[in-house]
């Protein structure tokens, strides 16, 4: 972890010992290599952490509207839960954290005259705002390709960048 991350975690998570906090983050990073479920996004509570796992490795974990509609209400629930002390987001597959929005699906829907594009961007911006204003520490375990709105929303709290990160968002 970078020198600024550890003090930030200590300040925002006083109930956890420094070594234990590091162990929790490293454990989640190791678990990001693969996920057994076919669900596009996995939402689970692990101890005091709410964990969001983006599970579309073949699509570089690109967000679609279904994922957004699952993530947003869960973040809001965890934000109100006194037993949840932090929220962790990670991607599986080892190649990408998140390649942004699923542009292929949005483009195809636009060609067909579907409202998906308008709905997607409206709901994604609502999700980005919820992440950026979340009252709980929001830790993004970034490993690999990172693009789009999700990458812009990880800076307000804590960002842990690991290995090689390729970012297409100038805000990183």
Coordinates of C-alpha atoms in Angstrom, one line a residue:
X1 CA 0.0 0.0 0.0
X2 CA 1.1 3.5 -0.7
X3 CA 2.3 5.7 2.1
X4 CA -0.9 7.9 1.9
X5 CA -3.3 4.9 1.9
X6 CA -2.4 3.4 5.3
X7 CA -2.9 6.7 7.3
X8 CA -6.2 7.3 5.4
X9 CA -7.4 3.8 6.3
X10 CA -6.4 4.2 9.9
X11 CA -8.2 7.5 10.2
X12 CA -11.4 6.3 8.5
X13 CA -11.4 2.8 10.1
X14 CA -10.2 3.3 13.6
X15 CA -11.8 0.1 14.8
X16 CA -9.5 -2.1 12.8
X17 CA -5.8 -2.7 13.6
X18 CA -3.4 -1.6 10.9
X19 CA -2.1 -5.1 10.1
X20 CA -5.6 -6.5 10.0
X21 CA -6.8 -3.8 7.6
X22 CA -3.9 -4.7 5.3
X23 CA -4.8 -8.3 5.5
X24 CA -8.4 -7.7 4.6
X25 CA -7.5 -5.7 1.5
X26 CA -4.8 -8.2 0.4
X27 CA -7.3 -11.1 0.9
X28 CA -9.8 -9.4 -1.3
X29 CA -7.2 -8.7 -4.0
X30 CA -6.2 -12.4 -4.1
X31 CA -9.9 -13.4 -4.4
X32 CA -10.2 -11.1 -7.5
X33 CA -8.4 -13.6 -9.8
X34 CA -11.6 -15.6 -10.4
X35 CA -15.2 -15.9 -9.4
X36 CA -17.2 -19.1 -9.6
X37 CA -20.6 -17.5 -10.1
X38 CA -22.1 -16.6 -13.5
X39 CA -23.7 -13.5 -12.1
X40 CA -22.4 -10.2 -13.7
X41 CA -21.9 -8.6 -10.3
X42 CA -21.5 -10.2 -6.9
X43 CA -22.6 -8.3 -3.9
X44 CA -21.7 -9.8 -0.5
X45 CA -20.9 -8.9 3.1
X46 CA -17.6 -10.2 4.4
X47 CA -17.1 -9.3 8.0
X48 CA -17.4 -5.5 8.3
X49 CA -17.0 -5.0 4.5
X50 CA -19.5 -4.8 1.8
X51 CA -17.9 -6.3 -1.3
X52 CA -18.8 -5.5 -4.9
X53 CA -17.2 -7.8 -7.4
X54 CA -17.5 -7.0 -11.1
X55 CA -17.7 -10.4 -12.8
X56 CA -17.6 -9.9 -16.5
X57 CA -14.0 -10.7 -17.3
X58 CA -14.6 -11.5 -21.0
X59 CA -16.1 -8.0 -21.4
X60 CA -13.2 -6.5 -19.2
X61 CA -15.8 -6.1 -16.4
X62 CA -17.6 -3.4 -18.4
X63 CA -20.7 -2.1 -16.6
X64 CA -24.1 -2.7 -18.1
X65 CA -27.4 -1.3 -16.8
X66 CA -28.3 -4.5 -15.0
X67 CA -25.1 -4.2 -12.9
X68 CA -25.8 -0.6 -12.2
X69 CA -29.3 -1.4 -11.0
X70 CA -27.9 -4.0 -8.6
X71 CA -24.9 -2.0 -7.3
X72 CA -26.7 1.3 -6.5
X73 CA -29.3 0.1 -4.0
X74 CA -26.7 -2.2 -2.3
X75 CA -24.4 0.8 -1.8
X76 CA -27.3 2.7 -0.3
X77 CA -28.1 -0.2 2.1
X78 CA -24.5 -0.6 3.2
X79 CA -24.2 3.1 3.7
X80 CA -27.0 2.9 6.2
X81 CA -25.9 -0.3 7.9
X82 CA -24.0 0.3 11.2
X83 CA -22.3 -3.1 10.8
X84 CA -20.7 -2.1 7.5
X85 CA -17.5 -0.1 8.0
X86 CA -16.3 0.0 4.4
X87 CA -17.2 -0.8 0.8
X88 CA -14.7 -2.6 -1.5
X89 CA -15.1 -2.8 -5.2
X90 CA -12.9 -5.1 -7.4
X91 CA -13.0 -6.8 -10.7
X92 CA -12.3 -10.5 -11.6
X93 CA -10.1 -11.9 -14.3
X94 CA -6.8 -10.1 -13.6
X95 CA -6.9 -8.2 -16.9
X96 CA -9.2 -5.3 -16.1
X97 CA -10.7 -3.6 -13.1
X98 CA -13.5 -2.1 -15.2
X99 CA -13.5 -1.0 -18.8
X100 CA -16.2 1.6 -18.2
X101 CA -19.7 1.2 -19.7
X102 CA -20.7 -1.5 -22.1
X103 CA -20.4 0.6 -25.2
X104 CA -21.3 -2.3 -27.5
X105 CA -24.7 -2.8 -25.9
X106 CA -25.4 0.9 -25.7
X107 CA -24.5 1.4 -29.4
X108 CA -26.6 -1.6 -30.6
X109 CA -29.6 -0.3 -28.5
X110 CA -29.2 3.2 -30.0
X111 CA -29.2 1.8 -33.6
X112 CA -32.4 -0.1 -32.7
X113 CA -34.0 3.0 -31.3
X114 CA -34.0 1.7 -27.7
X115 CA -33.8 4.1 -24.8
X116 CA -31.0 2.1 -23.2
X117 CA -28.4 4.8 -23.9
X118 CA -30.3 7.5 -22.1
X119 CA -31.3 5.2 -19.2
X120 CA -27.7 3.8 -18.9
X121 CA -26.0 7.2 -18.7
X122 CA -28.6 8.7 -16.3
X123 CA -28.4 5.7 -14.0
X124 CA -24.6 5.5 -14.2
X125 CA -24.3 9.2 -13.2
X126 CA -26.6 8.5 -10.3
X127 CA -24.4 5.6 -9.2
X128 CA -21.3 7.7 -9.7
X129 CA -22.8 10.4 -7.4
X130 CA -23.7 7.8 -4.8
X131 CA -20.2 6.5 -4.8
X132 CA -18.6 9.9 -4.7
X133 CA -20.8 11.0 -1.8
X134 CA -20.9 7.7 0.1
X135 CA -20.5 8.2 3.9
X136 CA -18.5 5.0 4.2
X137 CA -14.9 4.5 3.0
X138 CA -15.0 3.2 -0.6
X139 CA -11.9 1.2 -1.5
X140 CA -11.3 0.3 -5.2
X141 CA -8.9 -2.5 -5.7
X142 CA -7.7 -1.4 -9.2
X143 CA -5.8 -4.1 -11.1
X144 CA -5.5 -3.7 -14.9
X145 CA -7.5 -1.8 -17.4
X146 CA -9.6 1.0 -15.9
X147 CA -11.8 3.3 -17.9
X148 CA -15.0 5.4 -17.6
X149 CA -17.1 6.7 -14.8
X150 CA -16.3 4.1 -12.2
X151 CA -12.6 5.1 -12.3
X152 CA -13.6 8.8 -11.8
X153 CA -15.5 8.0 -8.6
X154 CA -12.8 6.2 -6.7
X155 CA -10.7 9.1 -5.8
X156 CA -12.9 10.8 -3.0
X157 CA -12.0 8.2 -0.4
X158 CA -9.3 5.6 -0.9
X159 CA -7.8 4.2 -4.0
X160 CA -5.4 1.3 -4.0
X161 CA -3.7 0.8 -7.3
X162 CA -1.9 -2.4 -7.8
X163 CA 0.4 -3.9 -10.4
X164 CA 0.0 -2.4 -13.9
X165 CA -2.9 -0.1 -14.3
X166 CA -3.9 1.2 -17.8
X167 CA -6.3 4.1 -17.4
X168 CA -8.2 5.9 -20.1
X169 CA -9.6 8.4 -17.6
X170 CA -7.5 11.5 -17.2
X171 CA -9.0 12.0 -13.7
X172 CA -7.0 9.1 -12.3

